[in-house]
Coordinates of C-alpha atoms in Angstrom, one line a residue:
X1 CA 0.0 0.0 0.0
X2 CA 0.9 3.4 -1.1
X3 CA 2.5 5.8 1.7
X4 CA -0.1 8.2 3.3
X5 CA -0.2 11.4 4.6
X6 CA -2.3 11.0 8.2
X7 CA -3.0 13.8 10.2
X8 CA -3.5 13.5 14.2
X9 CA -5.4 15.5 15.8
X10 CA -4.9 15.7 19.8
X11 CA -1.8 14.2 21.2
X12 CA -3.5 12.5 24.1
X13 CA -2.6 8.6 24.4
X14 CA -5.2 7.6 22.4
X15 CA -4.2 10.0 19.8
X16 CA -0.8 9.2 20.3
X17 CA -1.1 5.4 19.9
X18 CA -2.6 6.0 16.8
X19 CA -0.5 8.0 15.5
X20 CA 2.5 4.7 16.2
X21 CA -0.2 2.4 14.1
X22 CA -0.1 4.9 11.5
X23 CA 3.7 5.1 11.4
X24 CA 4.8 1.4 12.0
X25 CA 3.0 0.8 8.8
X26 CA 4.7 3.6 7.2
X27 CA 2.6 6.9 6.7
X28 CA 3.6 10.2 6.5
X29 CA 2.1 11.5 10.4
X30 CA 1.7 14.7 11.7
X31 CA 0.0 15.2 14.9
X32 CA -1.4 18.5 15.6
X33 CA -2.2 19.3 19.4
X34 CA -4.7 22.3 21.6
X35 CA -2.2 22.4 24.4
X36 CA 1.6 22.6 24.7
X37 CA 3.7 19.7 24.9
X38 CA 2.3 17.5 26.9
X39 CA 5.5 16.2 28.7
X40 CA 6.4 20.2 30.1
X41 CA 4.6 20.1 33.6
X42 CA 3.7 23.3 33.0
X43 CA 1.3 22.4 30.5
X44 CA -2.3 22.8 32.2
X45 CA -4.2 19.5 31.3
X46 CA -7.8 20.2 30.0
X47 CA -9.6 19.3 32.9
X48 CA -7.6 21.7 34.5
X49 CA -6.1 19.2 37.2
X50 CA -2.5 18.0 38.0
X51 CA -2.9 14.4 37.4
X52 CA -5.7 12.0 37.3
X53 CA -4.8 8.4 37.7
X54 CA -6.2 5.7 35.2
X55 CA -7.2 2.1 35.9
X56 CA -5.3 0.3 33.0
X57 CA -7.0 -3.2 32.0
X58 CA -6.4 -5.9 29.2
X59 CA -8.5 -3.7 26.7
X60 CA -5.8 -1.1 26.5
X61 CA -2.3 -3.3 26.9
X62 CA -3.6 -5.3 24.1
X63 CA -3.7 -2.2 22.2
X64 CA -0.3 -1.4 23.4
X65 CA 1.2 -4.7 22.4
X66 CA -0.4 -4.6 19.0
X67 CA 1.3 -1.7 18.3
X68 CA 4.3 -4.2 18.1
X69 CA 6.9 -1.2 20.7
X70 CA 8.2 -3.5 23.7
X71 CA 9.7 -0.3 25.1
X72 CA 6.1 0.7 25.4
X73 CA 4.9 -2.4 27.0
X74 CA 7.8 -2.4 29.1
X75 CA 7.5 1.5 30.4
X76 CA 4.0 0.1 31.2
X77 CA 4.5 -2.5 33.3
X78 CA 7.3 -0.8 34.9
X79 CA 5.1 2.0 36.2
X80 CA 1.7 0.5 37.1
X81 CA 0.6 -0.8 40.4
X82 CA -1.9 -3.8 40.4
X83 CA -5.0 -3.4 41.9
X84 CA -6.8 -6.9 42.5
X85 CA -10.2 -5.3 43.8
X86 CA -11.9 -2.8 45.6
X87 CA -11.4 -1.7 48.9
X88 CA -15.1 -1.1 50.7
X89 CA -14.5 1.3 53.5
X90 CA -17.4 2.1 56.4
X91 CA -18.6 2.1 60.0
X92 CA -20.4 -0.7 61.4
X93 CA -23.5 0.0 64.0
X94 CA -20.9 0.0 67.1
X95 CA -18.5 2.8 66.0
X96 CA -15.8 0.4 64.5
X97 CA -14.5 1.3 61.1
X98 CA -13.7 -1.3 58.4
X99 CA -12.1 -2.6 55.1
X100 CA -13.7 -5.3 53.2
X101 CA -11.8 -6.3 50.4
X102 CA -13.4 -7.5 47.6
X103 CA -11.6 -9.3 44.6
X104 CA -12.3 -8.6 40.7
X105 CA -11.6 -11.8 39.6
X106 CA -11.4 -15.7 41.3
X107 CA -8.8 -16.2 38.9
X108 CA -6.6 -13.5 40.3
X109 CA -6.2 -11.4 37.8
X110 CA -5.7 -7.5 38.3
X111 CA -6.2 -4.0 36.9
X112 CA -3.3 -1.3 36.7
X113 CA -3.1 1.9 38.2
X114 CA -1.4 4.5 35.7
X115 CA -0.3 7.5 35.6
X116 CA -2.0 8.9 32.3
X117 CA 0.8 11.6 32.2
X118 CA 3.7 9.2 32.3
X119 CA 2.1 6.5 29.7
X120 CA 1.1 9.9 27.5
X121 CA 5.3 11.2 27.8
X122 CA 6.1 7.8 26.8
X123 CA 4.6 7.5 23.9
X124 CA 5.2 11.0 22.7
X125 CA 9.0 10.2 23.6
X126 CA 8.8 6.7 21.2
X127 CA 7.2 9.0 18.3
X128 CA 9.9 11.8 18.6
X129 CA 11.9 9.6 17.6
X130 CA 10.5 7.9 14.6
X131 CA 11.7 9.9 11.3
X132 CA 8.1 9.8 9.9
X133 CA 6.3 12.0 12.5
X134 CA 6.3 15.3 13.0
X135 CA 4.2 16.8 16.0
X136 CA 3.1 20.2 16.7
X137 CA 2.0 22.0 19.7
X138 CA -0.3 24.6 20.3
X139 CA -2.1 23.9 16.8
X140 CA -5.8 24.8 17.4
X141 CA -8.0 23.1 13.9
X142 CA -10.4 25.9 13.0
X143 CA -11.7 24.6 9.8
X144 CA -11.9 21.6 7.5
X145 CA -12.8 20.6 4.2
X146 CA -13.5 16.7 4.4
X147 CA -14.3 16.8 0.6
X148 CA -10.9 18.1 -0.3
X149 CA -8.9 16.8 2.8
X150 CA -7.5 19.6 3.7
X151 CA -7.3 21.1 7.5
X152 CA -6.8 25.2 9.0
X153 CA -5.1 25.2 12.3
X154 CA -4.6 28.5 14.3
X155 CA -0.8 28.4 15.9
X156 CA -0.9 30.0 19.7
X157 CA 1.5 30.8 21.7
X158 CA 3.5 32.6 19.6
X159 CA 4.7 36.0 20.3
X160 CA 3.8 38.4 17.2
X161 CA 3.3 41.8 16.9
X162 CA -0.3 40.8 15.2
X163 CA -3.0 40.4 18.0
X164 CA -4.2 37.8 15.0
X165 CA -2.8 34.1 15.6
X166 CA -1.0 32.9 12.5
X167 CA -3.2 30.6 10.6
X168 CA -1.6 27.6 8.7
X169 CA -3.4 25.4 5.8
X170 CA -2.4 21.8 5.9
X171 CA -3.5 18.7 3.3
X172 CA -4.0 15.6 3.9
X173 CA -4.8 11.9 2.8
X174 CA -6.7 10.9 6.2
X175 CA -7.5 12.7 9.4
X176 CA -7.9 10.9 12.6
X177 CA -9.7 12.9 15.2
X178 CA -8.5 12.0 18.8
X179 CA -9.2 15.2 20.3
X180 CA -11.4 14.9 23.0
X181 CA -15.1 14.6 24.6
X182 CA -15.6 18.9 23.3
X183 CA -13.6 17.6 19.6
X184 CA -13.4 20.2 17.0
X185 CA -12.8 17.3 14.1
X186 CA -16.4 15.8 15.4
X187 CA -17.8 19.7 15.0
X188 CA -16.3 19.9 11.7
X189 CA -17.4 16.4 10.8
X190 CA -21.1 17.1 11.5
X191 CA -21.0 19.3 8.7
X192 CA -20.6 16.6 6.0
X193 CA -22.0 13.7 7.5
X194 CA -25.9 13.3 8.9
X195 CA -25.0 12.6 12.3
X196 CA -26.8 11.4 15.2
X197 CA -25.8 13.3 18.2
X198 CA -26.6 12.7 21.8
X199 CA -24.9 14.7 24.6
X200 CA -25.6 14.3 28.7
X201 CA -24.6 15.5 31.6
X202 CA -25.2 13.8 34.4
X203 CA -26.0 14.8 37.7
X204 CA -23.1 14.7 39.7
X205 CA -19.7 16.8 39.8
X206 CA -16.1 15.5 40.9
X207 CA -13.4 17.1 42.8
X208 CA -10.1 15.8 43.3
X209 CA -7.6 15.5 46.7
X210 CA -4.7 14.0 47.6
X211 CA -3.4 11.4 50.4
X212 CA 0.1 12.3 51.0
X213 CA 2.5 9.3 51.4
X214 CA 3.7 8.3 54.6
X215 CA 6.7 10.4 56.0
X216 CA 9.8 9.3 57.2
X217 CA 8.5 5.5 55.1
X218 CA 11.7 2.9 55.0
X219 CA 13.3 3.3 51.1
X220 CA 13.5 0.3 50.2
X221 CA 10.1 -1.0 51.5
X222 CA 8.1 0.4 48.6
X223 CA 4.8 -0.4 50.6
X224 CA 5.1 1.1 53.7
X225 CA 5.1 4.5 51.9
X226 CA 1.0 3.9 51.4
X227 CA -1.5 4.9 53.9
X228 CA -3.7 2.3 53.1
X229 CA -3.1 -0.9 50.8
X230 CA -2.0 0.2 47.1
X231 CA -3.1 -3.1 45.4
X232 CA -6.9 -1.7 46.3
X233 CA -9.4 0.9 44.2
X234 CA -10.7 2.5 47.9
X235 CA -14.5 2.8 47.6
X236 CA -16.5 5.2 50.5
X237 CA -19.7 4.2 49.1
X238 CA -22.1 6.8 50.3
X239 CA -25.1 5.4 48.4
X240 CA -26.1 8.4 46.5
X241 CA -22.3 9.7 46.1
X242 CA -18.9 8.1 46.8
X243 CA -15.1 8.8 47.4
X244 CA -12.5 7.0 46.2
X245 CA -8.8 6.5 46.1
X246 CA -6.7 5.2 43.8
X247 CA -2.7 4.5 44.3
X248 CA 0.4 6.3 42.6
X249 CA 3.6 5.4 42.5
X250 CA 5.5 7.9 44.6
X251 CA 2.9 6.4 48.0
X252 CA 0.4 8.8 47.3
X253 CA -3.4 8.5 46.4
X254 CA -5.3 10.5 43.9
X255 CA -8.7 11.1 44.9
X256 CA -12.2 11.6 44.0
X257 CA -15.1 13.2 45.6
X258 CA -18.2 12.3 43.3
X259 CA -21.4 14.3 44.7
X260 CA -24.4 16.2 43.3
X261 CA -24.6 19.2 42.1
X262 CA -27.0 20.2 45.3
X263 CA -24.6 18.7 47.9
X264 CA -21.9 20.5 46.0
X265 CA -23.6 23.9 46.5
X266 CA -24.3 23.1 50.0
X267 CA -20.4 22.7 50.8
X268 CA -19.5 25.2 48.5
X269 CA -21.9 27.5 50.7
X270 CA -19.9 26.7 53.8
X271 CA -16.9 24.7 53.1
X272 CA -15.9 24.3 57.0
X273 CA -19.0 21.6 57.0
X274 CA -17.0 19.4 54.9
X275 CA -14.8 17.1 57.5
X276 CA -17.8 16.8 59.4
X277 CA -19.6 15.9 55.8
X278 CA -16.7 13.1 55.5
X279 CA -16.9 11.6 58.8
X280 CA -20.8 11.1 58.3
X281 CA -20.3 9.6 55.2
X282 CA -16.7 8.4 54.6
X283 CA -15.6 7.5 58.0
X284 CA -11.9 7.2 58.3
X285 CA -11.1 9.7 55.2
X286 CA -10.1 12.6 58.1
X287 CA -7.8 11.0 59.3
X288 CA -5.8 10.2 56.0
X289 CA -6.2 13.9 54.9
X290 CA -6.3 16.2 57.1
X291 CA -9.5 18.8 57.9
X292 CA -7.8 21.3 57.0
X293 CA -6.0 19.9 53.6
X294 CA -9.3 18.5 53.3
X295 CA -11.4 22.1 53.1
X296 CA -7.9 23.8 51.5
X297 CA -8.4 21.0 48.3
X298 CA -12.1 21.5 48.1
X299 CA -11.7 25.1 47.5
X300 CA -8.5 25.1 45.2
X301 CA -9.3 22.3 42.8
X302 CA -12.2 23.0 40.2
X303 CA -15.6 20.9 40.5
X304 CA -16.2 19.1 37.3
X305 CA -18.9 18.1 35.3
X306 CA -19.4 14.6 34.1
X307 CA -20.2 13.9 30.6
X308 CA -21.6 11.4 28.3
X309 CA -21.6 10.8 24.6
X310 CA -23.1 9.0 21.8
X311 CA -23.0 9.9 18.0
X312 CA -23.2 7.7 14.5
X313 CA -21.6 7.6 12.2
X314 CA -17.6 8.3 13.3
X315 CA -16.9 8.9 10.1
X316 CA -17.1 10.6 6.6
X317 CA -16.4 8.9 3.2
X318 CA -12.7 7.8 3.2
X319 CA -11.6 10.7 5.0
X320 CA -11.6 11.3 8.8
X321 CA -12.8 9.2 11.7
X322 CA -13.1 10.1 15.5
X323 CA -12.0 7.8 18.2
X324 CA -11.9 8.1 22.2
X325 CA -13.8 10.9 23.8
X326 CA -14.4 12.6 20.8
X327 CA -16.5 9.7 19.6
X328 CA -18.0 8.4 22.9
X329 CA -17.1 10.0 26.2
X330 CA -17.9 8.1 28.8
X331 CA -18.1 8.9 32.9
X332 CA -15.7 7.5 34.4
X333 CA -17.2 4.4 36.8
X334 CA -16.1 1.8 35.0
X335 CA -12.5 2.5 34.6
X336 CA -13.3 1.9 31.0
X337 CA -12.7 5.1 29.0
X338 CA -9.0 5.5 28.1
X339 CA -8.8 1.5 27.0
X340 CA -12.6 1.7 24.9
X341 CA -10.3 4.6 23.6
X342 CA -6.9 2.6 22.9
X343 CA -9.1 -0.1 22.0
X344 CA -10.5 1.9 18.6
X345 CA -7.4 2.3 17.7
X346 CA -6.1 -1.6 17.2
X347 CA -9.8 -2.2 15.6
X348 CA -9.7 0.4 13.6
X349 CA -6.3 -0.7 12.4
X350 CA -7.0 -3.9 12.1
X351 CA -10.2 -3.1 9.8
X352 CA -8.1 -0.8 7.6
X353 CA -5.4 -3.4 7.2
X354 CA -8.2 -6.0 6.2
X355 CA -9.3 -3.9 3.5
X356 CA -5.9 -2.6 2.5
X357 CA -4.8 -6.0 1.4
X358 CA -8.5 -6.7 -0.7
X359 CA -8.1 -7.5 -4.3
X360 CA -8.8 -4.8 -6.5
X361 CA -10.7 -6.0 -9.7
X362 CA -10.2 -3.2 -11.0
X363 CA -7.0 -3.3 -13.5
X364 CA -7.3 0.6 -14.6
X365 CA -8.4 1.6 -11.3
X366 CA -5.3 4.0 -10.2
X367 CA -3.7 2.7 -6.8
X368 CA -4.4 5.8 -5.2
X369 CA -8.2 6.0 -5.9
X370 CA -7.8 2.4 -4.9
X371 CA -6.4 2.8 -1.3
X372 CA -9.0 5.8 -1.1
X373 CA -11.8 3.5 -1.8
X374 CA -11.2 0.6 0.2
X375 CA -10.0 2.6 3.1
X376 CA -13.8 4.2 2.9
X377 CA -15.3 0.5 3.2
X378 CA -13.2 0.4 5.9
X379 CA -14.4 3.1 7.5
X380 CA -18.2 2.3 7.1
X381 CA -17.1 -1.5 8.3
X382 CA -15.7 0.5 11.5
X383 CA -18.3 2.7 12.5
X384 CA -21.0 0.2 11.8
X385 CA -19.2 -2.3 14.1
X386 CA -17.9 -0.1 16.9
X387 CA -21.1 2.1 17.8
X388 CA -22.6 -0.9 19.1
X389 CA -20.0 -1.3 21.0
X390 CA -18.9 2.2 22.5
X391 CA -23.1 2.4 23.4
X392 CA -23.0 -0.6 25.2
X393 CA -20.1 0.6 27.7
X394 CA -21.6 3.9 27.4
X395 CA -24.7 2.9 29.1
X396 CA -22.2 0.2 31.5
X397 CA -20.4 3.0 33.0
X398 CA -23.6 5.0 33.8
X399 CA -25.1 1.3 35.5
X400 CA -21.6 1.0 37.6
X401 CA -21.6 4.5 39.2
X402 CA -25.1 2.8 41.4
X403 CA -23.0 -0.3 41.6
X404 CA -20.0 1.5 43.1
X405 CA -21.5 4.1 45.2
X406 CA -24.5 1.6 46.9
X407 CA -24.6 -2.1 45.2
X408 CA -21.1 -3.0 46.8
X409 CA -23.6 -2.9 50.3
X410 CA -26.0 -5.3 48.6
X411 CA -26.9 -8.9 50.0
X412 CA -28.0 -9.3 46.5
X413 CA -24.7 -8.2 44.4
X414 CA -22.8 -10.1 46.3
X415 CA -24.9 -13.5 45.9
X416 CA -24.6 -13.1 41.9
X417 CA -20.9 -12.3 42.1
X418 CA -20.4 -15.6 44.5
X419 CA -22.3 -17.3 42.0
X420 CA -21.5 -16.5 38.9
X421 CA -17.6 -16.8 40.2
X422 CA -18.5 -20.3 41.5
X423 CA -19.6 -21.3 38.1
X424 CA -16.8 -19.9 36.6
X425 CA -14.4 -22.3 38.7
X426 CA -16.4 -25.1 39.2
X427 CA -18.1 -25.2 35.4
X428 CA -15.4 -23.5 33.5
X429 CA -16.9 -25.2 30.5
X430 CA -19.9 -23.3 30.9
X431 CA -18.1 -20.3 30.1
X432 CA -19.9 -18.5 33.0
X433 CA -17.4 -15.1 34.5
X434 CA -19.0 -11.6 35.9
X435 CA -19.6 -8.8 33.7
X436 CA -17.0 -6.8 35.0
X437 CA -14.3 -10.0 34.9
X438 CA -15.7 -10.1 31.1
X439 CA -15.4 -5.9 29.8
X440 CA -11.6 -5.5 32.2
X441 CA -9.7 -8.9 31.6
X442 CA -10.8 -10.0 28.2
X443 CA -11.4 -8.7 24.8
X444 CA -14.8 -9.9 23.8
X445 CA -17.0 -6.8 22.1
X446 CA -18.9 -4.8 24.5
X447 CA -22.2 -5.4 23.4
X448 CA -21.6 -9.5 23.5
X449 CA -20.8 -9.2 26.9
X450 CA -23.8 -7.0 27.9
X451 CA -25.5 -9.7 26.2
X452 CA -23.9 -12.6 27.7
X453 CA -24.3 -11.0 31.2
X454 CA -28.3 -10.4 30.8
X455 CA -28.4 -14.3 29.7
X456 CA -26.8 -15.5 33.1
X457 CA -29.1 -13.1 34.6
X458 CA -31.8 -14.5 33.7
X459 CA -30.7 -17.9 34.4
X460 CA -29.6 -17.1 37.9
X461 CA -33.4 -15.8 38.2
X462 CA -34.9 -19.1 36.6
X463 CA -32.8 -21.1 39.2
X464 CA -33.5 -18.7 42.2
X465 CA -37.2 -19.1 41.3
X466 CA -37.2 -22.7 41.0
X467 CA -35.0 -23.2 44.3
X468 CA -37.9 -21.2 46.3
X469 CA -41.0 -22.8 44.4
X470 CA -39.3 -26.3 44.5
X471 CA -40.4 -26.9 47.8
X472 CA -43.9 -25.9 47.9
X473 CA -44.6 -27.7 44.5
X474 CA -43.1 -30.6 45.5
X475 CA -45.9 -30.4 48.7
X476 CA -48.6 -30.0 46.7
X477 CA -47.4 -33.1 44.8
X478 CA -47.5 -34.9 48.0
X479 CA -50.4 -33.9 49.4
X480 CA -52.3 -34.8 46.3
X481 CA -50.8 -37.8 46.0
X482 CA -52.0 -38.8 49.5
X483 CA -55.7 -36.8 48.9
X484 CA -55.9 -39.4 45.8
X485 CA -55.3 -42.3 47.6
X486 CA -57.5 -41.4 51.0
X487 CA -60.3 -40.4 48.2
X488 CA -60.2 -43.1 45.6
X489 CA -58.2 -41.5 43.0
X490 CA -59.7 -37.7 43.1
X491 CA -59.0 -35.3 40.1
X492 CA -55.8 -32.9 40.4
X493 CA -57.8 -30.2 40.3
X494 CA -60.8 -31.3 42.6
X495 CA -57.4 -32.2 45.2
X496 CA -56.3 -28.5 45.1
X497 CA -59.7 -27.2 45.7
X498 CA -60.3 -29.4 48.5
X499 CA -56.9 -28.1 49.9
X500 CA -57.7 -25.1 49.7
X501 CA -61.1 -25.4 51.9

C-alpha cells in the first residue's frame, strides 16, 4: 500500500497510539495538538487538574502490544501498580471502622493503576523519535474541508506583533480525530455527514484531593510509603455519592469526591462543614487527609462536570474518523474510558489493514483512488461495528456508578458475584465469569458481553425461582398424591380445591 499522509489530531494517548499504528506501517504522520507539549509540567491538562490516575485493564495493553513497541509495553508495566479489587470502606453499627476487600476476579487477575501523564510522555518520547512524525503544539484546527482533505489550524502561543494568531493550511490523505469529549474534528465532521448526536450531563460533579505518602517510610520498603493498601481501588460508598482512592507510584493517592450538584452547592456554601460531611459519610477519610487539607483542596481544585456521549456515524467517506472521547465520552465508573479509547485504535487498524490487502478487480483503477476507496469500506465497516459497542459501555459506565457508590452494600450483588464466580471455577466449560471479569480482563466486544451477562441473569433468576418454588410444589405433589389415595383417586384439580377449603 501506497505511503499516506495522516494527520493526528490531539496528542492524548489515544491519539498518540494511533498516531504509532499509523507510522509502523509507514505513513507520512503529523499530529497536531490544543495544548503545549504535553511532557512540560507546565502544561495545564484540559480538565484543569495535576494528574488523574487511570485504571489500565487488558483492553488497553492489548492495544499497546499490538502496536508491536516493547519499550512501550515495558514502560507500562514498569510504572503500574496492580489493583486486585476494591477496597469497601465504612462504619459498622458499634462505632468500629472497616475494610472489606473485595476481589475482581477468582482467577486473580488485576487491573493497573497509571499514571496517564507518564504513559502519555512515553509515547510521545517513542514518536519523537521515529523519522516519519512530526508533531506540533499549540495547533488549534479551526476549519476543515473533508471533501478536499484539507485542515486550518490557528498556531498559539506565539509571540507576534499581530494580535491575529498565524493561521496555517495543511492537506491531507486521512484525518484521525483524537481530540477529546468537546472535539473540534467531530464539530467539523457534522458538517458533511448526517449525524446522530446525543450529549448528557449527568448529575453529579467530581473534585479531586490527595493522600500524601507516609513520612519518614523505609526506602526500600516500597509499601510502607502507602496509607492504606495500594493493590486496592478504595470505595467510601455513600449510596447516593462516593469517594475513592486510587494508588500512585511515589505512595500517594489521587482522589475523588463524586457528589451532586446540590450537595456540591451546599459545601461550596460553607466549606468548613465538609470534614464533618466526610466523617458522616466516609468514615476514616479525616484522618488520612487532614481537615484542613481537606477544606484547602475542596476550595482550590475546580468541580467538574461529568459527561456522556453518543454519536453515529464516526466517520465521513474515506476521509476522517473520530476515536476516544471525541466519539464516545464516557463517565468514568467503570475505569473503562481510556482502553474503549486505545481499543479503537487496534480495531480500527485492524479493519483498515483487512481492506488494504482486498483484491482490487479493478486493472485501470489508479492505486491511489484504490487505497482511497477501500480505506472508505473500511471506515463504514468501523463505525458500523464499533457504535454498538462504544453504546454498550456507554450505558455500563452510567449502570456502575449505582454499583460503586451503593450495590457494593447489597446482599443481592454479592450472591450473583459468589455465583457467577463459583460457576466460573467449578463449570469453566460453561463459560460463565461476571460482567465486569468479562469488559476488564478480556477482549470480547462490548455489546456481547452486555449480552452474555443479561443471559446468566436470567438464568440465575430461573434457578432462584425454582429453588424457592421447588419446595412448595413438591408439597402439593405430596399432598395430592396422599388426597388421591385417602379419596379413591380424586381429580388434580378437585385435590387442590379441596386443599384449599
Amino acid at each position: 500500500m501506497p505511503s499516506q499522509k495522516y494527520v493526528v489530531v490531539g496528542a492524548g494517548p489515544v491519539g498518540s497510539l494511533a498516531a504509532l499504528y499509523a507510522a509502523k506501517r509507514g505513513h507520512d504522520v503529523e499530529i497536531y495538538e490544543l495544548r503545549g507539549d504535553l511532557r512540560d509540567p507546565s502544561t495545564t491538562p484540559l480538565n484543569f487538574t495535576k494528574s488523574i490516575n487511570l485504571a489500565l485493564s487488558e483492553r488497553g495493553i492489548n492495544a499497546m502490544r499490538h502496536a508491536d513497541q516493547q519499550d512501550l509495553l515495558d514502560h507500562v508495566f514498569s510504572a503500574t501498580i496492580p489493583m486486585r479489587g476494591r477496597m469497601i470502606h465504612g462504619k459498622r453499627p458499634s462505632g468500629e471502622l472497616y475494610e472489606e476487600p473485595q476481589d475482581y476476579d477468582i482467577h486473580g487477575r488485576t487491573i493497573f493503576a497509571v499514571d496517564r501523564a507518564g504513559l502519555n510522555r512515553r509515547l510521545l518520547d517513542i514518536l519523537g523519535a521515529m523519522p516519519n512524525v512530526k508533531v506540533f503544539f499549540n495547533y488549534k484546527l479551526t476549519g476543515a474541508d473533508f471533501k478536499r482533505r484539507k485542515a486550518w489550524f490557528e498556531v498559539r502561543g506565539q509571540d507576534s506583533s499581530s494580535s491575529r494568531p498565524e493561521e496555517v493550511e495543511i492537506s491531507f490523505d486521512f484525518m484521525i480525530g483524537a481530540d477529546g469529549a468537546h472535539s473540534a474534528v467531530r464539530y467539523h465532521l457534522m458538517k458533511y455527514t448526517r449525524m446522530n448526536y446525543q450529549q448528557k450531563y449527568v448529575d453529579t460533579l467530581w473534585c479531586e484531593f490527595q493522600i500524601e505518602p507516609k513520612e519518614g517510610a523505609k526506602l526500600h520498603d516500597q509499601k510502607s510509603k502507602f496509607r492504606i493498601s495500594p493493590n486496592h481501588l478504595h470505595i467510601w460508598p455513600g449510596k447516593k455519592f462516593m469517594f475513592i482512592a486510587i494508588p500512585s507510584e511515589d505512595g500517594s493517592f489521587t482522589c475523588t469526591l463524586f457528589l451532586s450538584g446540590a450537595e456540591f452547592a451546599k459545601l461550596e456554601a460553607d466549606s468548613s462543614k465538609l470534614p464533618v460531611f466526610f466523617d458522616q459519610y466516609f468514615p476514616g477519610v479525616t484522618s488520612l487527609i487532614q481537615p484542613g487539607e481537606l477544606i484547602s483542596a475542596f476550595e482550590a481544585n475546580p468541580h467538574l462536570p461529568l459527561i456522556s456521549i453518543k454519536c453515529q456515524p464516526y466517520h465521513y467517506s474515506s476521509s476522517v474518523v473520530i476515536l476516544g472521547d471525541a466519539a464516545h465520552a464516557m463517565v468514568p465508573f467503570y475505569g473503562q474510558g481510556m482502553n474503549s479509547g486505545l481499543e479503537d485504535v487496534r480495531i480500527l487498524f485492524s479493519t483498515l489493514d483487512k481492506h488494504a490487502a482486498a483484491e482490487n478487480n479493478n486493472p485501470d483503477e489508479l492505486g491511489s483512488i484504490d487505497t482511497a476507496f477501500q480505506r472508505g469500506l473500511a471506515l463504514a465497516e468501523y463505525s458500523a461495528l464499533r457504535v454498538v459497542d462504544a453504546h454498550a459501555i456507554n450505558d455500563l459506565a452510567l449502570q456502575n456508578y449505582v454499583e460503586m457508590s451503593a450495590s457494593v452494600l447489597s446482599p443481592t450483588y454479592r450472591l450473583r458475584k459468589f455465583l457467577e464466580e463459583f460457576m466460573s471455577v467449578h463449570l469453566p466449560n460453561l463459560g460463565w465469569q461476571t460482567k465486569y471479569s468479562r469488559v476488564s480482563f478480556g477482549n470480547e466486544r462490548y455489546s456481547e458481553v452486555v449480552a452474555k451477562s443479561e443471559h446468566q441473569g436470567k438464568v440465575l433468576m430461573r434457578g432462584f425461582v425454582a429453588a424457592l418454588c421447588g419446595p412448595v410444589i413438591a408439597g402439593i405433589l405430596g399432598l395430592y398424591w396422599t388426597q388421591r389415595h385417602s379419596l379413591g383417586g380424586v381429580h388434580f384439580l378437585d385435590a387442590i380445591r379441596n386443599l384449599t377449603k
